[in-house]
């Protein structure tokens, strides 16, 4: 079976650690500028070498985005920036502008060059031109069908890789090149500062009837006419592999670590031959809009009735330590609740004594643990204090567990939530 790379988003250090722990083969991220997610934490140039070392130690590659719409001022700043990321040891640059691509060849000679989806490469002739210029990978235009990708694969050099998005939020504009945000708010999506006006609620107003709103469709009220569904292709990974896709990409550099861990873990298991239905259920656990398959099988669908998210679970804590029975007394005496292990977790949302939590760990099936002998650990003295509720966000809490849990795991509770603005 052809090995397909799993490429995960890393919007900050927490997301980076989650992506690597839960099975990403490579991560993509932005340094201080020139990335399409300005609101993400991103990484300063001085920490980039440490990021690369951390990823390489886990056998993963690091790709840095440099794909905003380039103005003259941007291009003038690029040489020094490119030399810095090249010196950091990154594996590839994701570039969308032809001028930036030429500068990258000159100032980042050790980096492979990937052509961003922002370049809208949707045919073999364009792909071959980029390859002649030095590109080693094309990120397929999001408007391509699966058949389009297979056709392009047949007509391009074998050494030119293809990457395709498989999961996450979708832009309603051509390969993300949208002008609406810039027009309505002055914040350019093409510079990484999109305000997502395609998610807003719209109605028509006739010029001679100011204040009188008409629905865009034959429905009461108004409509979210441009609101795209989230992409989910976990059930079609074999079809993508057969079409010649070398790397499958998860969107989400503005997402939190729990989201990254859940989605990367689900796709990892599916790519490795695990039950696809189980992976699909995991993707319902995190916050998402209604799922669809984008352009892969024809025209995509919009979620016109409402803009919002739903999820089946809520992350309540991150596991920061797991202490064994040793040091707690002979035969585990002194371990809270008689458990063999003591979990120390940083609170994210409320949970309480006796509550059943699910444990999301790298490389493991989801397990359940009941909270027993819950205690709060004050930051100033580290002396545990018995409590019945964990409700101090970012504070540490401890409780017993019958099994060991790897630090970096997540604790979640089954709690369906739906947040939506309806038309």
mmCIF file of C-alpha atoms in Angstrom:
data_model
loop_
_atom_site.group_PDB
_atom_site.id
_atom_site.type_symbol
_atom_site.label_atom_id
_atom_site.label_comp_id
_atom_site.label_asym_id
_atom_site.label_seq_id
_atom_site.Cartn_x
_atom_site.Cartn_y
_atom_site.Cartn_z
ATOM 1 C CA UNK A 1 0.000 0.000 0.000
ATOM 2 C CA UNK A 2 1.312 3.451 -0.936
ATOM 3 C CA UNK A 3 2.258 5.483 2.127
ATOM 4 C CA UNK A 4 0.361 8.768 2.326
ATOM 5 C CA UNK A 5 1.728 11.587 4.460
ATOM 6 C CA UNK A 6 -0.533 12.965 7.197
ATOM 7 C CA UNK A 7 0.036 16.720 7.375
ATOM 8 C CA UNK A 8 -1.279 18.519 10.460
ATOM 9 C CA UNK A 9 -1.704 22.167 11.478
ATOM 10 C CA UNK A 10 0.402 23.672 14.266
ATOM 11 C CA UNK A 11 -0.851 27.088 15.270
ATOM 12 C CA UNK A 12 1.300 27.162 18.438
ATOM 13 C CA UNK A 13 3.419 25.003 20.715
ATOM 14 C CA UNK A 14 0.474 23.165 22.295
ATOM 15 C CA UNK A 15 -0.921 22.277 18.892
ATOM 16 C CA UNK A 16 2.539 21.252 17.691
ATOM 17 C CA UNK A 17 2.956 18.818 20.573
ATOM 18 C CA UNK A 18 -0.520 17.385 20.012
ATOM 19 C CA UNK A 19 0.028 16.909 16.273
ATOM 20 C CA UNK A 20 3.331 15.113 16.805
ATOM 21 C CA UNK A 21 2.070 12.950 19.664
ATOM 22 C CA UNK A 22 -1.066 11.825 17.830
ATOM 23 C CA UNK A 23 0.652 10.707 14.660
ATOM 24 C CA UNK A 24 1.343 13.512 12.186
ATOM 25 C CA UNK A 25 4.041 12.757 9.617
ATOM 26 C CA UNK A 26 4.561 16.467 9.052
ATOM 27 C CA UNK A 27 3.303 19.777 10.422
ATOM 28 C CA UNK A 28 2.756 23.111 8.739
ATOM 29 C CA UNK A 29 3.024 26.386 10.581
ATOM 30 C CA UNK A 30 3.810 30.054 10.204
ATOM 31 C CA UNK A 31 6.671 32.058 11.586
ATOM 32 C CA UNK A 32 6.334 35.760 12.400
ATOM 33 C CA UNK A 33 4.792 36.844 9.104
ATOM 34 C CA UNK A 34 3.641 35.861 5.628
ATOM 35 C CA UNK A 35 1.235 33.144 6.865
ATOM 36 C CA UNK A 36 -2.493 32.930 6.138
ATOM 37 C CA UNK A 37 -3.516 32.626 9.804
ATOM 38 C CA UNK A 38 -2.483 35.863 11.488
ATOM 39 C CA UNK A 39 -4.655 35.135 14.557
ATOM 40 C CA UNK A 40 -2.852 31.894 15.364
ATOM 41 C CA UNK A 41 -0.097 31.998 17.984
ATOM 42 C CA UNK A 42 2.483 31.105 15.325
ATOM 43 C CA UNK A 43 6.242 30.955 16.032
ATOM 44 C CA UNK A 44 8.972 33.564 16.278
ATOM 45 C CA UNK A 45 12.080 33.077 14.189
ATOM 46 C CA UNK A 46 14.250 32.590 17.257
ATOM 47 C CA UNK A 47 12.261 29.517 18.411
ATOM 48 C CA UNK A 48 11.962 27.960 14.962
ATOM 49 C CA UNK A 49 15.157 25.863 15.295
ATOM 50 C CA UNK A 50 13.758 24.328 18.510
ATOM 51 C CA UNK A 51 10.483 23.578 16.726
ATOM 52 C CA UNK A 52 12.375 21.803 13.962
ATOM 53 C CA UNK A 53 14.426 19.781 16.442
ATOM 54 C CA UNK A 54 11.272 18.757 18.305
ATOM 55 C CA UNK A 55 9.551 17.607 15.111
ATOM 56 C CA UNK A 56 12.588 15.845 13.686
ATOM 57 C CA UNK A 57 13.078 13.982 16.968
ATOM 58 C CA UNK A 58 9.614 12.478 16.368
ATOM 59 C CA UNK A 59 10.417 11.682 12.734
ATOM 60 C CA UNK A 60 8.174 14.469 11.413
ATOM 61 C CA UNK A 61 8.865 17.216 8.888
ATOM 62 C CA UNK A 62 8.218 20.957 9.256
ATOM 63 C CA UNK A 63 6.723 23.089 6.482
ATOM 64 C CA UNK A 64 6.522 26.872 6.887
ATOM 65 C CA UNK A 65 3.822 28.882 5.129
ATOM 66 C CA UNK A 66 4.848 31.889 3.074
ATOM 67 C CA UNK A 67 1.705 32.248 1.025
ATOM 68 C CA UNK A 68 0.023 35.596 1.628
ATOM 69 C CA UNK A 69 -0.620 37.915 -1.303
ATOM 70 C CA UNK A 70 2.753 39.622 -1.701
ATOM 71 C CA UNK A 71 3.056 43.383 -2.083
ATOM 72 C CA UNK A 72 6.297 45.187 -2.844
ATOM 73 C CA UNK A 73 7.004 45.810 0.839
ATOM 74 C CA UNK A 74 6.527 42.103 1.556
ATOM 75 C CA UNK A 75 8.910 41.117 -1.226
ATOM 76 C CA UNK A 76 11.526 43.579 0.022
ATOM 77 C CA UNK A 77 11.438 41.921 3.468
ATOM 78 C CA UNK A 78 11.587 38.364 2.153
ATOM 79 C CA UNK A 79 15.327 37.733 1.602
ATOM 80 C CA UNK A 80 16.342 38.079 5.259
ATOM 81 C CA UNK A 81 13.272 36.195 6.420
ATOM 82 C CA UNK A 82 13.881 33.328 3.989
ATOM 83 C CA UNK A 83 17.504 33.042 5.046
ATOM 84 C CA UNK A 84 16.413 32.783 8.689
ATOM 85 C CA UNK A 85 13.870 30.004 8.105
ATOM 86 C CA UNK A 86 16.338 28.177 5.889
ATOM 87 C CA UNK A 87 18.975 28.338 8.646
ATOM 88 C CA UNK A 88 16.422 26.972 11.131
ATOM 89 C CA UNK A 89 16.446 23.690 9.222
ATOM 90 C CA UNK A 90 12.831 23.547 8.053
ATOM 91 C CA UNK A 91 11.999 20.946 5.427
ATOM 92 C CA UNK A 92 9.887 23.002 3.022
ATOM 93 C CA UNK A 93 8.332 26.379 2.305
ATOM 94 C CA UNK A 94 4.710 26.643 1.145
ATOM 95 C CA UNK A 95 4.698 29.499 -1.380
ATOM 96 C CA UNK A 96 1.897 30.954 -3.479
ATOM 97 C CA UNK A 97 3.501 33.953 -5.201
ATOM 98 C CA UNK A 98 5.827 33.560 -8.202
ATOM 99 C CA UNK A 99 8.159 36.336 -7.038
ATOM 100 C CA UNK A 100 8.355 34.868 -3.538
ATOM 101 C CA UNK A 101 9.067 31.491 -5.127
ATOM 102 C CA UNK A 102 12.023 32.920 -7.067
ATOM 103 C CA UNK A 103 13.391 34.575 -3.942
ATOM 104 C CA UNK A 104 12.988 31.339 -1.988
ATOM 105 C CA UNK A 105 15.125 29.496 -4.521
ATOM 106 C CA UNK A 106 17.868 32.061 -4.043
ATOM 107 C CA UNK A 107 17.665 32.675 -0.279
ATOM 108 C CA UNK A 108 16.430 29.318 1.072
ATOM 109 C CA UNK A 109 18.315 26.830 -1.082
ATOM 110 C CA UNK A 110 18.065 23.956 1.415
ATOM 111 C CA UNK A 111 14.256 24.084 1.560
ATOM 112 C CA UNK A 112 11.970 22.103 -0.681
ATOM 113 C CA UNK A 113 9.351 24.307 -2.318
ATOM 114 C CA UNK A 114 5.638 23.483 -2.190
ATOM 115 C CA UNK A 115 3.174 25.477 -4.277
ATOM 116 C CA UNK A 116 0.314 26.713 -2.093
ATOM 117 C CA UNK A 117 -3.342 26.164 -2.873
ATOM 118 C CA UNK A 118 -3.440 29.984 -3.121
ATOM 119 C CA UNK A 119 -1.771 29.553 -6.531
ATOM 120 C CA UNK A 120 -4.885 27.684 -7.768
ATOM 121 C CA UNK A 121 -2.986 24.965 -9.627
ATOM 122 C CA UNK A 122 -5.765 22.929 -11.238
ATOM 123 C CA UNK A 123 -4.198 21.469 -14.376
ATOM 124 C CA UNK A 124 -1.133 19.515 -15.427
ATOM 125 C CA UNK A 125 0.405 22.264 -17.563
ATOM 126 C CA UNK A 126 0.515 24.689 -14.654
ATOM 127 C CA UNK A 127 1.877 21.948 -12.401
ATOM 128 C CA UNK A 128 4.653 21.118 -14.877
ATOM 129 C CA UNK A 129 5.696 24.764 -15.148
ATOM 130 C CA UNK A 130 6.009 25.003 -11.359
ATOM 131 C CA UNK A 131 7.997 21.764 -11.367
ATOM 132 C CA UNK A 132 10.351 23.154 -14.015
ATOM 133 C CA UNK A 133 10.902 26.156 -11.741
ATOM 134 C CA UNK A 134 11.882 23.898 -8.850
ATOM 135 C CA UNK A 135 8.681 22.895 -7.055
ATOM 136 C CA UNK A 136 8.655 19.449 -5.478
ATOM 137 C CA UNK A 137 4.970 19.497 -4.489
ATOM 138 C CA UNK A 138 1.691 21.027 -5.628
ATOM 139 C CA UNK A 139 -1.072 21.714 -3.116
ATOM 140 C CA UNK A 140 -4.107 21.052 -5.297
ATOM 141 C CA UNK A 141 -6.604 23.820 -5.882
ATOM 142 C CA UNK A 142 -9.565 23.163 -3.621
ATOM 143 C CA UNK A 143 -11.959 23.280 -6.575
ATOM 144 C CA UNK A 144 -10.554 20.088 -8.097
ATOM 145 C CA UNK A 145 -12.613 16.924 -8.143
ATOM 146 C CA UNK A 146 -11.097 13.546 -7.357
ATOM 147 C CA UNK A 147 -11.201 12.766 -11.079
ATOM 148 C CA UNK A 148 -9.387 16.037 -11.850
ATOM 149 C CA UNK A 149 -6.602 15.093 -9.436
ATOM 150 C CA UNK A 150 -6.245 11.601 -10.916
ATOM 151 C CA UNK A 151 -6.050 13.057 -14.422
ATOM 152 C CA UNK A 152 -3.384 15.567 -13.388
ATOM 153 C CA UNK A 153 -1.394 12.842 -11.630
ATOM 154 C CA UNK A 154 -1.181 10.875 -14.888
ATOM 155 C CA UNK A 155 0.247 13.858 -16.797
ATOM 156 C CA UNK A 156 2.870 15.239 -14.421
ATOM 157 C CA UNK A 157 6.361 13.954 -13.551
ATOM 158 C CA UNK A 158 6.476 11.079 -11.080
ATOM 159 C CA UNK A 159 8.704 13.101 -8.769
ATOM 160 C CA UNK A 160 6.197 15.922 -8.382
ATOM 161 C CA UNK A 161 4.076 15.267 -5.292
ATOM 162 C CA UNK A 162 0.412 16.174 -4.857
ATOM 163 C CA UNK A 163 -1.104 17.385 -1.597
ATOM 164 C CA UNK A 164 -4.817 17.774 -0.933
ATOM 165 C CA UNK A 165 -6.953 19.066 1.924
ATOM 166 C CA UNK A 166 -9.074 16.409 3.625
ATOM 167 C CA UNK A 167 -10.539 18.040 6.711
ATOM 168 C CA UNK A 168 -11.576 21.363 8.206
ATOM 169 C CA UNK A 169 -13.162 24.691 7.404
ATOM 170 C CA UNK A 170 -13.647 25.627 3.771
ATOM 171 C CA UNK A 171 -13.486 29.036 2.119
ATOM 172 C CA UNK A 172 -16.272 29.820 -0.323
ATOM 173 C CA UNK A 173 -13.863 31.755 -2.590
ATOM 174 C CA UNK A 174 -11.597 30.325 -5.292
ATOM 175 C CA UNK A 175 -8.829 28.510 -3.389
ATOM 176 C CA UNK A 176 -9.249 30.948 -0.536
ATOM 177 C CA UNK A 177 -8.544 34.088 -2.572
ATOM 178 C CA UNK A 178 -11.379 36.171 -1.155
ATOM 179 C CA UNK A 179 -11.871 39.955 -1.207
ATOM 180 C CA UNK A 180 -15.051 40.183 0.884
ATOM 181 C CA UNK A 181 -13.361 40.588 4.262
ATOM 182 C CA UNK A 182 -11.096 43.320 2.959
ATOM 183 C CA UNK A 183 -14.023 45.139 1.383
ATOM 184 C CA UNK A 184 -16.355 44.968 4.387
ATOM 185 C CA UNK A 185 -13.887 45.320 7.263
ATOM 186 C CA UNK A 186 -10.516 46.414 5.912
ATOM 187 C CA UNK A 187 -8.975 43.120 7.102
ATOM 188 C CA UNK A 188 -7.643 41.119 4.186
ATOM 189 C CA UNK A 189 -8.127 37.380 4.003
ATOM 190 C CA UNK A 190 -5.285 37.310 1.513
ATOM 191 C CA UNK A 191 -2.999 38.707 4.210
ATOM 192 C CA UNK A 192 -4.119 36.166 6.807
ATOM 193 C CA UNK A 193 -6.614 38.397 8.666
ATOM 194 C CA UNK A 194 -9.965 37.117 7.363
ATOM 195 C CA UNK A 195 -13.057 38.029 9.430
ATOM 196 C CA UNK A 196 -15.085 35.247 7.755
ATOM 197 C CA UNK A 197 -17.932 37.379 6.367
ATOM 198 C CA UNK A 198 -18.998 34.361 4.322
ATOM 199 C CA UNK A 199 -20.384 33.034 7.638
ATOM 200 C CA UNK A 200 -22.557 36.105 8.215
ATOM 201 C CA UNK A 201 -26.327 36.318 7.865
ATOM 202 C CA UNK A 202 -27.478 38.103 4.683
ATOM 203 C CA UNK A 203 -30.756 39.453 3.314
ATOM 204 C CA UNK A 204 -31.624 41.576 0.261
ATOM 205 C CA UNK A 205 -32.696 45.211 0.475
ATOM 206 C CA UNK A 206 -34.333 46.932 -2.489
ATOM 207 C CA UNK A 207 -32.942 50.456 -3.029
ATOM 208 C CA UNK A 208 -36.380 52.148 -2.958
ATOM 209 C CA UNK A 209 -37.444 50.278 0.179
ATOM 210 C CA UNK A 210 -34.656 51.082 2.671
ATOM 211 C CA UNK A 211 -34.910 49.067 5.850
ATOM 212 C CA UNK A 212 -37.198 46.467 4.240
ATOM 213 C CA UNK A 213 -35.296 43.187 4.008
ATOM 214 C CA UNK A 214 -36.068 40.324 1.652
ATOM 215 C CA UNK A 215 -34.837 36.752 2.002
ATOM 216 C CA UNK A 216 -32.252 35.591 -0.505
ATOM 217 C CA UNK A 217 -34.120 32.304 -0.845
ATOM 218 C CA UNK A 218 -37.780 31.443 -0.528
ATOM 219 C CA UNK A 219 -37.650 31.043 3.209
ATOM 220 C CA UNK A 220 -38.645 33.108 6.198
ATOM 221 C CA UNK A 221 -36.051 35.564 7.442
ATOM 222 C CA UNK A 222 -32.623 35.535 5.855
ATOM 223 C CA UNK A 223 -29.953 33.084 4.805
ATOM 224 C CA UNK A 224 -26.334 32.141 5.378
ATOM 225 C CA UNK A 225 -25.978 31.776 1.624
ATOM 226 C CA UNK A 226 -22.145 31.658 1.506
ATOM 227 C CA UNK A 227 -21.639 29.492 4.597
ATOM 228 C CA UNK A 228 -19.597 26.472 3.486
ATOM 229 C CA UNK A 229 -19.779 23.114 5.201
ATOM 230 C CA UNK A 230 -16.653 21.730 6.828
ATOM 231 C CA UNK A 231 -14.679 19.229 4.788
ATOM 232 C CA UNK A 232 -14.448 15.598 5.957
ATOM 233 C CA UNK A 233 -12.839 12.973 3.731
ATOM 234 C CA UNK A 234 -11.927 10.325 6.300
ATOM 235 C CA UNK A 235 -14.230 7.824 4.578
ATOM 236 C CA UNK A 236 -12.528 8.386 1.203
ATOM 237 C CA UNK A 237 -8.829 8.165 1.998
ATOM 238 C CA UNK A 238 -8.367 5.085 -0.192
ATOM 239 C CA UNK A 239 -9.885 6.958 -3.128
ATOM 240 C CA UNK A 240 -7.479 9.858 -2.583
ATOM 241 C CA UNK A 241 -4.554 7.422 -2.432
ATOM 242 C CA UNK A 242 -5.677 5.757 -5.667
ATOM 243 C CA UNK A 243 -5.975 9.166 -7.341
ATOM 244 C CA UNK A 244 -2.288 9.738 -6.637
ATOM 245 C CA UNK A 245 -2.389 12.061 -3.623
ATOM 246 C CA UNK A 246 0.885 11.906 -1.677
ATOM 247 C CA UNK A 247 -0.092 14.035 1.323
ATOM 248 C CA UNK A 248 -3.445 14.651 3.013
ATOM 249 C CA UNK A 249 -3.768 17.950 4.839
ATOM 250 C CA UNK A 250 -5.868 18.932 7.844
ATOM 251 C CA UNK A 251 -6.953 22.567 8.098
ATOM 252 C CA UNK A 252 -6.970 24.235 11.507
ATOM 253 C CA UNK A 253 -4.108 26.493 12.585
ATOM 254 C CA UNK A 254 -6.603 28.550 14.592
ATOM 255 C CA UNK A 255 -7.840 25.442 16.427
ATOM 256 C CA UNK A 256 -6.888 24.345 19.934
ATOM 257 C CA UNK A 257 -4.679 21.384 20.820
ATOM 258 C CA UNK A 258 -7.637 19.129 21.729
ATOM 259 C CA UNK A 259 -9.083 19.588 18.246
ATOM 260 C CA UNK A 260 -5.735 18.872 16.604
ATOM 261 C CA UNK A 261 -5.181 15.755 18.734
ATOM 262 C CA UNK A 262 -8.647 14.345 18.023
ATOM 263 C CA UNK A 263 -8.642 14.956 14.275
ATOM 264 C CA UNK A 264 -5.030 13.892 13.703
ATOM 265 C CA UNK A 265 -5.579 10.760 15.797
ATOM 266 C CA UNK A 266 -8.702 9.841 13.837
ATOM 267 C CA UNK A 267 -7.027 10.242 10.444
ATOM 268 C CA UNK A 268 -3.913 8.432 11.671
ATOM 269 C CA UNK A 269 -5.928 5.369 12.640
ATOM 270 C CA UNK A 270 -7.880 5.430 9.378
ATOM 271 C CA UNK A 271 -4.711 5.740 7.279
ATOM 272 C CA UNK A 272 -3.156 2.863 9.206
ATOM 273 C CA UNK A 273 -6.071 0.572 8.379
ATOM 274 C CA UNK A 274 -8.202 1.053 11.484
ATOM 275 C CA UNK A 275 -12.020 1.065 11.416
ATOM 276 C CA UNK A 276 -13.127 4.046 9.345
ATOM 277 C CA UNK A 277 -16.524 4.215 11.067
ATOM 278 C CA UNK A 278 -14.779 4.611 14.409
ATOM 279 C CA UNK A 279 -12.572 7.393 13.048
ATOM 280 C CA UNK A 280 -15.642 9.126 11.641
ATOM 281 C CA UNK A 281 -17.363 9.030 15.048
ATOM 282 C CA UNK A 282 -14.276 10.585 16.630
ATOM 283 C CA UNK A 283 -14.569 13.538 14.261
ATOM 284 C CA UNK A 284 -18.028 14.248 15.656
ATOM 285 C CA UNK A 285 -16.446 14.623 19.093
ATOM 286 C CA UNK A 286 -14.862 17.984 18.298
ATOM 287 C CA UNK A 287 -16.478 21.282 17.415
ATOM 288 C CA UNK A 288 -17.418 21.363 13.725
ATOM 289 C CA UNK A 289 -19.916 22.662 11.218
ATOM 290 C CA UNK A 290 -21.975 20.138 9.230
ATOM 291 C CA UNK A 291 -19.603 17.928 7.252
ATOM 292 C CA UNK A 292 -19.406 17.573 3.486
ATOM 293 C CA UNK A 293 -16.940 16.382 0.853
ATOM 294 C CA UNK A 294 -16.163 19.711 -0.805
ATOM 295 C CA UNK A 295 -15.612 19.597 -4.558
ATOM 296 C CA UNK A 296 -14.231 16.052 -4.650
ATOM 297 C CA UNK A 297 -17.441 14.436 -5.909
ATOM 298 C CA UNK A 298 -19.098 17.407 -7.607
ATOM 299 C CA UNK A 299 -20.440 20.729 -6.443
ATOM 300 C CA UNK A 300 -20.079 21.331 -2.688
ATOM 301 C CA UNK A 301 -22.984 22.079 -0.389
ATOM 302 C CA UNK A 302 -23.487 25.150 1.751
ATOM 303 C CA UNK A 303 -25.004 25.243 5.252
ATOM 304 C CA UNK A 304 -27.565 27.919 4.439
ATOM 305 C CA UNK A 305 -29.884 27.364 7.399
ATOM 306 C CA UNK A 306 -27.515 28.372 10.162
ATOM 307 C CA UNK A 307 -23.948 29.216 11.048
ATOM 308 C CA UNK A 308 -22.685 27.344 14.051
ATOM 309 C CA UNK A 309 -20.882 24.426 15.549
ATOM 310 C CA UNK A 310 -21.804 21.203 17.215
ATOM 311 C CA UNK A 311 -19.791 18.646 19.159
ATOM 312 C CA UNK A 312 -20.350 15.451 21.100
ATOM 313 C CA UNK A 313 -17.664 15.988 23.745
ATOM 314 C CA UNK A 314 -16.022 18.778 25.688
ATOM 315 C CA UNK A 315 -12.382 18.826 26.714
ATOM 316 C CA UNK A 316 -12.194 19.285 30.486
ATOM 317 C CA UNK A 317 -8.473 18.849 31.190
ATOM 318 C CA UNK A 318 -4.998 18.149 29.804
ATOM 319 C CA UNK A 319 -2.968 15.436 31.550
ATOM 320 C CA UNK A 320 0.361 16.912 32.671
ATOM 321 C CA UNK A 321 1.663 14.036 34.849
ATOM 322 C CA UNK A 322 0.887 10.445 35.805
ATOM 323 C CA UNK A 323 2.353 9.245 39.075
ATOM 324 C CA UNK A 324 2.640 5.518 39.822
ATOM 325 C CA UNK A 325 1.941 3.711 43.088
ATOM 326 C CA UNK A 326 5.601 3.905 44.059
ATOM 327 C CA UNK A 327 6.118 6.662 46.572
ATOM 328 C CA UNK A 328 2.494 6.554 47.608
ATOM 329 C CA UNK A 329 2.838 3.711 50.098
ATOM 330 C CA UNK A 330 3.273 -0.058 50.030
ATOM 331 C CA UNK A 331 0.969 -1.838 47.562
ATOM 332 C CA UNK A 332 -0.442 1.510 46.518
ATOM 333 C CA UNK A 333 -1.484 2.505 50.028
ATOM 334 C CA UNK A 334 -1.981 6.234 50.005
ATOM 335 C CA UNK A 335 -2.955 6.383 46.350
ATOM 336 C CA UNK A 336 -6.201 8.367 46.214
ATOM 337 C CA UNK A 337 -9.211 6.092 46.040
ATOM 338 C CA UNK A 338 -6.948 3.036 46.005
ATOM 339 C CA UNK A 339 -6.049 3.635 42.358
ATOM 340 C CA UNK A 340 -2.679 2.468 41.135
ATOM 341 C CA UNK A 341 -1.979 5.788 39.420
ATOM 342 C CA UNK A 342 -2.501 9.439 40.206
ATOM 343 C CA UNK A 343 -3.339 11.726 37.319
ATOM 344 C CA UNK A 344 -2.438 15.392 37.472
ATOM 345 C CA UNK A 345 -4.392 17.434 34.946
ATOM 346 C CA UNK A 346 -4.753 21.102 34.041
ATOM 347 C CA UNK A 347 -8.383 22.155 34.098
ATOM 348 C CA UNK A 348 -9.964 23.526 30.913
ATOM 349 C CA UNK A 349 -13.650 23.121 31.753
ATOM 350 C CA UNK A 350 -15.632 22.040 34.800
ATOM 351 C CA UNK A 351 -15.692 18.412 35.949
ATOM 352 C CA UNK A 352 -16.504 16.849 39.307
ATOM 353 C CA UNK A 353 -16.054 13.949 41.710
ATOM 354 C CA UNK A 354 -17.629 10.732 40.415
ATOM 355 C CA UNK A 355 -17.997 11.958 36.848
ATOM 356 C CA UNK A 356 -17.090 9.584 34.022
ATOM 357 C CA UNK A 357 -14.409 11.037 31.759
ATOM 358 C CA UNK A 358 -13.033 9.746 28.472
ATOM 359 C CA UNK A 359 -9.256 9.586 28.037
ATOM 360 C CA UNK A 360 -7.881 10.513 24.632
ATOM 361 C CA UNK A 361 -4.285 9.265 24.419
ATOM 362 C CA UNK A 362 -1.824 8.891 21.530
ATOM 363 C CA UNK A 363 -2.018 5.499 19.860
ATOM 364 C CA UNK A 364 -4.729 4.171 22.200
ATOM 365 C CA UNK A 365 -8.420 3.498 21.955
ATOM 366 C CA UNK A 366 -10.521 5.910 23.987
ATOM 367 C CA UNK A 367 -10.797 4.707 27.595
ATOM 368 C CA UNK A 368 -13.100 5.753 30.437
ATOM 369 C CA UNK A 369 -12.080 6.730 33.945
ATOM 370 C CA UNK A 370 -14.243 7.830 36.869
ATOM 371 C CA UNK A 371 -13.025 10.784 38.915
ATOM 372 C CA UNK A 372 -12.220 9.522 42.440
ATOM 373 C CA UNK A 373 -10.780 11.474 45.381
ATOM 374 C CA UNK A 374 -10.447 14.683 43.473
ATOM 375 C CA UNK A 375 -8.015 17.249 44.855
ATOM 376 C CA UNK A 376 -6.955 20.757 43.881
ATOM 377 C CA UNK A 377 -3.235 21.587 43.740
ATOM 378 C CA UNK A 378 -2.588 25.264 44.549
ATOM 379 C CA UNK A 379 0.210 26.819 42.537
ATOM 380 C CA UNK A 380 1.799 28.487 45.564
ATOM 381 C CA UNK A 381 2.376 25.471 47.853
ATOM 382 C CA UNK A 382 1.628 22.311 45.782
ATOM 383 C CA UNK A 383 -0.215 20.768 48.755
ATOM 384 C CA UNK A 384 -3.335 18.954 47.433
ATOM 385 C CA UNK A 385 -6.651 20.018 48.920
ATOM 386 C CA UNK A 386 -9.684 17.692 48.649
ATOM 387 C CA UNK A 387 -12.492 19.159 46.539
ATOM 388 C CA UNK A 388 -15.647 17.886 44.877
ATOM 389 C CA UNK A 389 -15.512 20.084 41.765
ATOM 390 C CA UNK A 390 -12.716 21.141 39.415
ATOM 391 C CA UNK A 391 -13.683 24.579 38.201
ATOM 392 C CA UNK A 392 -10.573 26.772 38.297
ATOM 393 C CA UNK A 393 -9.469 27.120 34.685
ATOM 394 C CA UNK A 394 -5.758 26.352 34.094
ATOM 395 C CA UNK A 395 -5.254 25.201 37.717
ATOM 396 C CA UNK A 396 -4.013 21.658 38.395
ATOM 397 C CA UNK A 397 -6.195 18.913 39.837
ATOM 398 C CA UNK A 398 -5.402 15.297 40.732
ATOM 399 C CA UNK A 399 -7.427 12.105 41.004
ATOM 400 C CA UNK A 400 -6.912 8.330 40.964
ATOM 401 C CA UNK A 401 -6.830 6.173 37.861
ATOM 402 C CA UNK A 402 -6.735 2.363 37.558
ATOM 403 C CA UNK A 403 -4.422 2.669 34.537
ATOM 404 C CA UNK A 404 -1.487 4.830 33.478
ATOM 405 C CA UNK A 405 -2.192 7.780 31.208
ATOM 406 C CA UNK A 406 0.493 9.360 29.066
ATOM 407 C CA UNK A 407 1.157 13.064 29.747
ATOM 408 C CA UNK A 408 -0.124 15.047 26.798
ATOM 409 C CA UNK A 409 -3.383 13.096 26.786
ATOM 410 C CA UNK A 410 -6.745 14.852 27.021
ATOM 411 C CA UNK A 411 -9.702 14.257 29.308
ATOM 412 C CA UNK A 412 -13.131 14.868 27.853
ATOM 413 C CA UNK A 413 -16.748 14.429 28.892
ATOM 414 C CA UNK A 414 -19.724 13.344 26.785
ATOM 415 C CA UNK A 415 -21.663 16.567 26.601
ATOM 416 C CA UNK A 416 -23.446 17.439 23.357
ATOM 417 C CA UNK A 417 -23.320 21.118 22.497
ATOM 418 C CA UNK A 418 -24.685 23.102 19.627
ATOM 419 C CA UNK A 419 -24.028 26.770 19.065
ATOM 420 C CA UNK A 420 -25.817 28.257 16.106
ATOM 421 C CA UNK A 421 -27.333 31.399 14.647
ATOM 422 C CA UNK A 422 -30.370 30.358 12.631
ATOM 423 C CA UNK A 423 -31.738 32.030 9.561
#
